[in-house]
Coordinates of C-alpha atoms in Angstrom, one line a residue:
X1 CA 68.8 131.8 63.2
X2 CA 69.0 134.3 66.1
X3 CA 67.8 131.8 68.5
X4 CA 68.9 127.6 68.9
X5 CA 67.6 125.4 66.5
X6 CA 64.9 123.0 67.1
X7 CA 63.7 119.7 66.4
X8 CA 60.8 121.2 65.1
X9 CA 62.4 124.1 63.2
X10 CA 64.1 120.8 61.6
X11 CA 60.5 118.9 60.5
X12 CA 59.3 122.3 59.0
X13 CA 62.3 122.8 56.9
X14 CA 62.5 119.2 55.8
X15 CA 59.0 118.5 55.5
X16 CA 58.5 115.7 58.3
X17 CA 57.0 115.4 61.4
X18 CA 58.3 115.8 64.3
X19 CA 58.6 112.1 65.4
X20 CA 60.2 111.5 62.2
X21 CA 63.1 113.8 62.9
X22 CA 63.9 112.6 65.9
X23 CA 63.6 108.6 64.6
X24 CA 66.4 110.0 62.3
X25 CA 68.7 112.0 64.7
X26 CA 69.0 109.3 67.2
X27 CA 69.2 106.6 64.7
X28 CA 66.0 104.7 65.7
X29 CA 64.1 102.3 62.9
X30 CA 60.5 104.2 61.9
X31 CA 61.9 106.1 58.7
X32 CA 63.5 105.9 55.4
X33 CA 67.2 106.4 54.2
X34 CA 65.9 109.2 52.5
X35 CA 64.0 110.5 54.9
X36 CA 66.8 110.2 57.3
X37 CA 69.4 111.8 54.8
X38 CA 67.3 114.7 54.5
X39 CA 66.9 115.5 57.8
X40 CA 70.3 115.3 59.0
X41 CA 71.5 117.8 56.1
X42 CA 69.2 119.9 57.6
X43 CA 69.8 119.7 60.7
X44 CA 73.5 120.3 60.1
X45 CA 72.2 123.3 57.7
X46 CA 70.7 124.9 60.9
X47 CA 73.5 124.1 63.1
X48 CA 71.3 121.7 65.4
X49 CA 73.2 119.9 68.2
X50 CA 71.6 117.7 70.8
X51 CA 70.9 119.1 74.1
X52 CA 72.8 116.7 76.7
X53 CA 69.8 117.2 79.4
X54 CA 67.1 116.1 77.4
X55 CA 69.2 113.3 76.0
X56 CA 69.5 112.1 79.6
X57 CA 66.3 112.5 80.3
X58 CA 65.4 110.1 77.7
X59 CA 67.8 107.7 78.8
X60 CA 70.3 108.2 75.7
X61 CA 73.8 109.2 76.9
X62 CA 74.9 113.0 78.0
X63 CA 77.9 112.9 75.5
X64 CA 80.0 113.8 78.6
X65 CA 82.4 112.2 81.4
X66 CA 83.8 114.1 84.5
X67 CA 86.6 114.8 86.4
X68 CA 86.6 116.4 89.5
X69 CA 90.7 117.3 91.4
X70 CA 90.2 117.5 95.2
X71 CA 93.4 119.3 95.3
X72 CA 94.4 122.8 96.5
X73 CA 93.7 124.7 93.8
X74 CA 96.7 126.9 93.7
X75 CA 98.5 123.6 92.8
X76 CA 97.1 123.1 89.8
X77 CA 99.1 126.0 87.6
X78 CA 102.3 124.8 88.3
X79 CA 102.3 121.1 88.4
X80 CA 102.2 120.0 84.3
X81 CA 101.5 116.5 85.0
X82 CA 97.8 117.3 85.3
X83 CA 98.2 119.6 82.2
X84 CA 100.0 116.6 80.4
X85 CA 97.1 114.1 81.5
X86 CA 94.2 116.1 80.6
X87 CA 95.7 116.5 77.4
X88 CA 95.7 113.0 76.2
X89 CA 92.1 112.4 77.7
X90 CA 90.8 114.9 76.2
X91 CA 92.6 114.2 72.7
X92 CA 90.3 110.7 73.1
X93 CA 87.1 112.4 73.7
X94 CA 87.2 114.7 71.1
X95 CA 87.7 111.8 68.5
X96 CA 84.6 110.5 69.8
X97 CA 82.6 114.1 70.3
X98 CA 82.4 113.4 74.0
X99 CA 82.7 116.4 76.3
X100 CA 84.8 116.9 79.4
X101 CA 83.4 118.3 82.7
X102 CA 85.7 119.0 85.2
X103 CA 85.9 120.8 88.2
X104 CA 87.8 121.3 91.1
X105 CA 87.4 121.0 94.9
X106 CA 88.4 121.4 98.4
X107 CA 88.1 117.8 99.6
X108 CA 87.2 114.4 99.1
X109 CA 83.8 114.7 101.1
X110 CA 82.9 118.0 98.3
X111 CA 84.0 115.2 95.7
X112 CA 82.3 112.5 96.2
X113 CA 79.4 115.2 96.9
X114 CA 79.8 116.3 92.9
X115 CA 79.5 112.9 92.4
X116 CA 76.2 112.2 93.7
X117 CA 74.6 115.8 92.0
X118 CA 76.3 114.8 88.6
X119 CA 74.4 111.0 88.9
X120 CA 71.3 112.5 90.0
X121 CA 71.2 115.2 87.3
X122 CA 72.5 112.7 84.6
X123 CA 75.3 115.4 83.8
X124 CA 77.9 112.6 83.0
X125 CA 77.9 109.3 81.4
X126 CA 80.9 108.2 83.5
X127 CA 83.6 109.9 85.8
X128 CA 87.8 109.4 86.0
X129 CA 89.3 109.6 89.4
X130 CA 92.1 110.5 90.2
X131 CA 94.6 110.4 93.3
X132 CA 93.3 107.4 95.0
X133 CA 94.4 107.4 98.7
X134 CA 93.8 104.8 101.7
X135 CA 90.0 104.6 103.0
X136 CA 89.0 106.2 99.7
X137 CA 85.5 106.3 99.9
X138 CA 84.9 107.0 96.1
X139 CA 85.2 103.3 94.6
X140 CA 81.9 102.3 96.9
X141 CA 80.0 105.6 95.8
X142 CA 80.7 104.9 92.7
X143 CA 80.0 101.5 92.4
X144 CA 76.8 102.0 94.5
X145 CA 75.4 104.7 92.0
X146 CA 76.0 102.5 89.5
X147 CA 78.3 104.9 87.4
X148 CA 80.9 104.1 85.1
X149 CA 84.7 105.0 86.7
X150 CA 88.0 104.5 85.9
X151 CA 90.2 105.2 88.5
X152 CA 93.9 106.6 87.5
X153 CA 96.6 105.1 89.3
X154 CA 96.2 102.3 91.8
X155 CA 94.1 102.3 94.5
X156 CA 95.2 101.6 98.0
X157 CA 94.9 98.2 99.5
X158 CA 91.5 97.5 100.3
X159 CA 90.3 100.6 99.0
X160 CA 89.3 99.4 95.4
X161 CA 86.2 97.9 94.0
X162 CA 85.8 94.9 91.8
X163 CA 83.2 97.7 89.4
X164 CA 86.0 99.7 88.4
X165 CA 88.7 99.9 85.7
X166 CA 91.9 100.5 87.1
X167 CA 94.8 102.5 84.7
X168 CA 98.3 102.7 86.8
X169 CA 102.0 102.5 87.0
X170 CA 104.1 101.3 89.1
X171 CA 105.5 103.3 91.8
X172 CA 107.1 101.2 93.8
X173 CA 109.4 99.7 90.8
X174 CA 109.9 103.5 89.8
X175 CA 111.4 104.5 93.1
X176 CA 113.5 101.2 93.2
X177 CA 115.3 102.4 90.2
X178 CA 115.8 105.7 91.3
X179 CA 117.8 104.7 94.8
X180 CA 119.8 102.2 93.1
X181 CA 120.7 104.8 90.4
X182 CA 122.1 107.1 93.3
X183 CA 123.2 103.8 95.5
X184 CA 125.1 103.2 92.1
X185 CA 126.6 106.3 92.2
X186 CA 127.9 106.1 96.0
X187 CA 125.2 108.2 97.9
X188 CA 124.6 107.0 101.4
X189 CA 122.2 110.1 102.3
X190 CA 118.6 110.1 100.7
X191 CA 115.7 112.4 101.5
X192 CA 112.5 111.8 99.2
X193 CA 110.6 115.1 99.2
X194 CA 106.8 113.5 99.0
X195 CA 103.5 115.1 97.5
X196 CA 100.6 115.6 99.7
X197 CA 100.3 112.6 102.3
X198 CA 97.2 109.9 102.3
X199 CA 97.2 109.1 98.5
X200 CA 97.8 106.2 97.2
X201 CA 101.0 107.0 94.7
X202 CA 102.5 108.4 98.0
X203 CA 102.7 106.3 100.3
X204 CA 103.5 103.6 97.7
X205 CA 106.8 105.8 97.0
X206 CA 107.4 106.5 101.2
X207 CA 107.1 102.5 101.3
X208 CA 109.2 101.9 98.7
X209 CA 112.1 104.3 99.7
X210 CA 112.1 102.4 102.8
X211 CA 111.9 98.9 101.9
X212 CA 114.7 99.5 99.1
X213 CA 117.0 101.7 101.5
X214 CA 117.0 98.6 104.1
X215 CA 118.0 96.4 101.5
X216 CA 120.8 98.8 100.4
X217 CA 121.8 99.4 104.1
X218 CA 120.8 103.7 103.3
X219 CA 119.9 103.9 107.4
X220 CA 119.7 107.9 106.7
X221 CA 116.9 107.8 103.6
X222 CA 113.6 109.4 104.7
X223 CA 110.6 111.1 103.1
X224 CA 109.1 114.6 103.9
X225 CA 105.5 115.8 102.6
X226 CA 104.4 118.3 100.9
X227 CA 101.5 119.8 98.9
X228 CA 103.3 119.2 95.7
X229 CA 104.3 123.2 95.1
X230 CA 107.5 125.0 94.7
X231 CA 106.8 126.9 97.4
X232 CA 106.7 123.9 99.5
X233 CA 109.3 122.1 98.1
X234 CA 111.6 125.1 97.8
X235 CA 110.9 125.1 102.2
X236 CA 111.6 121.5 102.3
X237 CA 114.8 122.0 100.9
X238 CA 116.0 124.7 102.9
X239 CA 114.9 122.7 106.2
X240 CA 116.8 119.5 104.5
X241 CA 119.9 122.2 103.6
X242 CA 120.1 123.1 107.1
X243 CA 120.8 119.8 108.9
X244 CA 124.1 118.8 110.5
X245 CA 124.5 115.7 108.5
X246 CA 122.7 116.9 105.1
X247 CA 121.7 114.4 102.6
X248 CA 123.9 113.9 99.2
X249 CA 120.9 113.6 96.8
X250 CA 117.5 114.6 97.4
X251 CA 114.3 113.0 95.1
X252 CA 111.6 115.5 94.2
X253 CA 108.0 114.2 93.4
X254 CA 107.1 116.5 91.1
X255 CA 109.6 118.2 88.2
X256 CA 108.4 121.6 90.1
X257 CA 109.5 121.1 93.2
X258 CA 112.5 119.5 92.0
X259 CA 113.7 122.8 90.0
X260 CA 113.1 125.0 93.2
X261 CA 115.1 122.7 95.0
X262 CA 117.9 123.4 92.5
X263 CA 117.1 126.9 92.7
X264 CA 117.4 127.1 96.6
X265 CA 120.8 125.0 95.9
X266 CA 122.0 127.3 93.5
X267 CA 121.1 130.3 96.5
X268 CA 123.2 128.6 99.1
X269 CA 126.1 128.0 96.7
X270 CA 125.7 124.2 97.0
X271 CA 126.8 122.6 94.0
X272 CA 124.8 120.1 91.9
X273 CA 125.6 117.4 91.6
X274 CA 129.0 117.6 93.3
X275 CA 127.2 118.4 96.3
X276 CA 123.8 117.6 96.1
X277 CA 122.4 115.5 93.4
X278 CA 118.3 115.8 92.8
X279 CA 115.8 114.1 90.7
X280 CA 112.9 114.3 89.6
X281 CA 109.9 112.3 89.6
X282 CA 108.4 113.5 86.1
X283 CA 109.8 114.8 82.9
X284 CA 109.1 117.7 81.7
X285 CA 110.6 120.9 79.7
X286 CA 111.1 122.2 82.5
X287 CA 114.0 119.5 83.7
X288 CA 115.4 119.8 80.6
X289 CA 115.9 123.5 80.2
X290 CA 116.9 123.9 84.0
X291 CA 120.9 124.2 84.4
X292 CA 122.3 121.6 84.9
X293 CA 119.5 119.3 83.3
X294 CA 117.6 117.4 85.7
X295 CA 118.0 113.7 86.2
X296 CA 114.3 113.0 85.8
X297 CA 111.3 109.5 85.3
X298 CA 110.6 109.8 82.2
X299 CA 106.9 108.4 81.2
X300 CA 104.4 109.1 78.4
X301 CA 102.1 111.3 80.6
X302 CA 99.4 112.6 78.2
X303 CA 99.5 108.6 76.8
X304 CA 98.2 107.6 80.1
X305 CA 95.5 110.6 80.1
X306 CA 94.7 108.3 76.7
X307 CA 94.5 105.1 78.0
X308 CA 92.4 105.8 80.9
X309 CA 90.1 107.7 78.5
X310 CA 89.9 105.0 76.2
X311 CA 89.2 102.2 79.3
X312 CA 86.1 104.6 80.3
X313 CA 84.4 104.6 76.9
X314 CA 85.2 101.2 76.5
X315 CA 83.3 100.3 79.3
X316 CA 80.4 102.6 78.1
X317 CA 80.4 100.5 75.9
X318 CA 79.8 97.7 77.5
X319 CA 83.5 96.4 78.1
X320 CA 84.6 94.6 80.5
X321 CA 86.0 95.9 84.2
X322 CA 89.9 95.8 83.7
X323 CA 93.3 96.7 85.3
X324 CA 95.7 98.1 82.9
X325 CA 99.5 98.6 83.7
X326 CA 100.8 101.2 81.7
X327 CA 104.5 101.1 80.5
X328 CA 107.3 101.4 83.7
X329 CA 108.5 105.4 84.1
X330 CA 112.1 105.2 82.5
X331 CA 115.0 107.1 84.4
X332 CA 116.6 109.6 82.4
X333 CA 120.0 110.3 84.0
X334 CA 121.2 113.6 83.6
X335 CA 123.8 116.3 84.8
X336 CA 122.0 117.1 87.8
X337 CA 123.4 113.4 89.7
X338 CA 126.5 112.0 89.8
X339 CA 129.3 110.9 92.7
X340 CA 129.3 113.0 95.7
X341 CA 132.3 114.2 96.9

């Protein structure tokens, strides 16, 4: 056919009405197995697929969740955790023929603003967020809409909602293993070079560089933001570089910014890790093909993109509201620390 098949292109072929077809498509009682058989060969035959809209309309489900990244968008092509995550949602959905929307935006304001269109047009039949931060207005929206969420990572304190599944890791026990991996080692000098201030995941890691540098007696460790790129990062470690007193070991939050950092390094003639040790907060190909390898947190990225994928069909299905702890990021230590001189 030159055109999309119908449902009534499907009862003339098969012979039924047109009530009868769609009884047998959506899988409602009023026909026979036969009957029902029939139709659905046919309708594969023709190549018939439901349209989403109208399905809404009549209160089935759209066959599609969303995701929507208020992060600069030059960001995104760099940084493979987000790569990594979408991966193993979307290798969920497609087992269970459910789309994913996503899109991107400037803010969280233009967020929750897709939000409220994709309720109101019932484009979605739940959402993921991501990058939960401190006032976040999303978990109220969401809960006040009344649509299905599972929020990735851990949302600041006070800023959750009892309506929403929660998939996260711990940060804070993440960044405790890294310092005492370089404590271990003899470093006295710290700087964490942060992703974009406000969310969550952040300020969890600026709080826990500073609780476990004041038990270690590390009265020089310190975090500095950034927007997560290597350009940023790559500036951050010059500005570090140039200091009277600079640090011994530096702790990127992203595998890019870490391997600019050992590219600005490698510029200056510093050596790693006799003079500067770095790590980086996730794994990647990247760590491990950079000279020397990267010390890196090693965690099953595209397995969490799974399990938050799973939570939110599970709850379209009529689970119940959890908070799931994935497994604790692993440190992987590699040539890129070790004592400094």
């Amino acid at each position: 056919m030159t055109r999309r098949p119908t449902i009534k292109d499907i009862a003339r072929r098969a012979g039924v009405s047109e009530s009868a077809v769609s009884f047998a498509l959506n899988g409602r009682p009023g026909v026979s197995q036969g009957t029902r058989d029939r139709v659905q060969r046919v309708a594969e035959e023709l190549g018939w697929q439901p349209n989403s809209a109208a399905r809404a309309l009549s209160g089935l489900r759209a066959g599609c969740v969303g995701l929507v990244l208020a992060r600069p968008a030059h960001t995104l092509g760099v940084e493979s955790f987000f790569l990594q995550l979408v991966s193993g949602v979307q290798e969920v959905l497609a087992s269970r023929n459910v789309a994913l929307l996503f899109q991107v935006v400037e803010d969280i304001d233009a967020e929750c603003a897709v939000h409220r269109r994709w309720w109101a047009e019932k484009r979605v039949d739940g959402v993921l967020v991501v990058d939960p931060r401190a006032h976040d207005p999303r978990p109220a929206l969401l809960a006040s809409l009344g649509l299905p969420a599972v929020v990735i990572g851990a949302p600041a304190s006070g800023s959750g909602s009892a309506e929403l599944s929660t998939v996260w890791a711990d940060d804070s026990a993440a960044m405790a293993s890294v310092l005492a991996h370089l404590h271990e080692l003899g470093h006295r000098r710290v700087v964490h070079v942060a992703g974009l201030p406000g969310l969550a995941h952040t300020e969890r890691r600026i709080s826990s560089l500073r609780t476990e540098a004041a038990r270690l007696g590390l009265t020089a460790a310190r975090s500095v933001t950034t927007d997560y790129s290597d350009a940023e990062g790559a500036e951050a470690t010059r500005r570090i570089l140039d200091e009277a007193e600079p640090p011994t070991a530096i702790i990127y939050d992203n595998d890019v910014m870490a391997v600019a950092g050992a590219s600005v390094a490698a510029e200056r003639g510093t050596a790693v890790p006799a003079e500067l040790s770095i790590v980086a907060w996730d794994d990647s190909a990247l760590c491990r093909v950079t000279h020397p390898r990267l010390t890196a947190l090693v965690r099953d990225t595209s397995g969490f993109g799974r399990l938050a994928a799973q939570e939110l069909l599970d709850r379209l299905d009529g689970g119940p509201v959890r908070s799931i702890q994935a497994e604790l990021p692993r440190l992987e230590p590699r040539e890129s620390t070790g004592r400094p001189r």
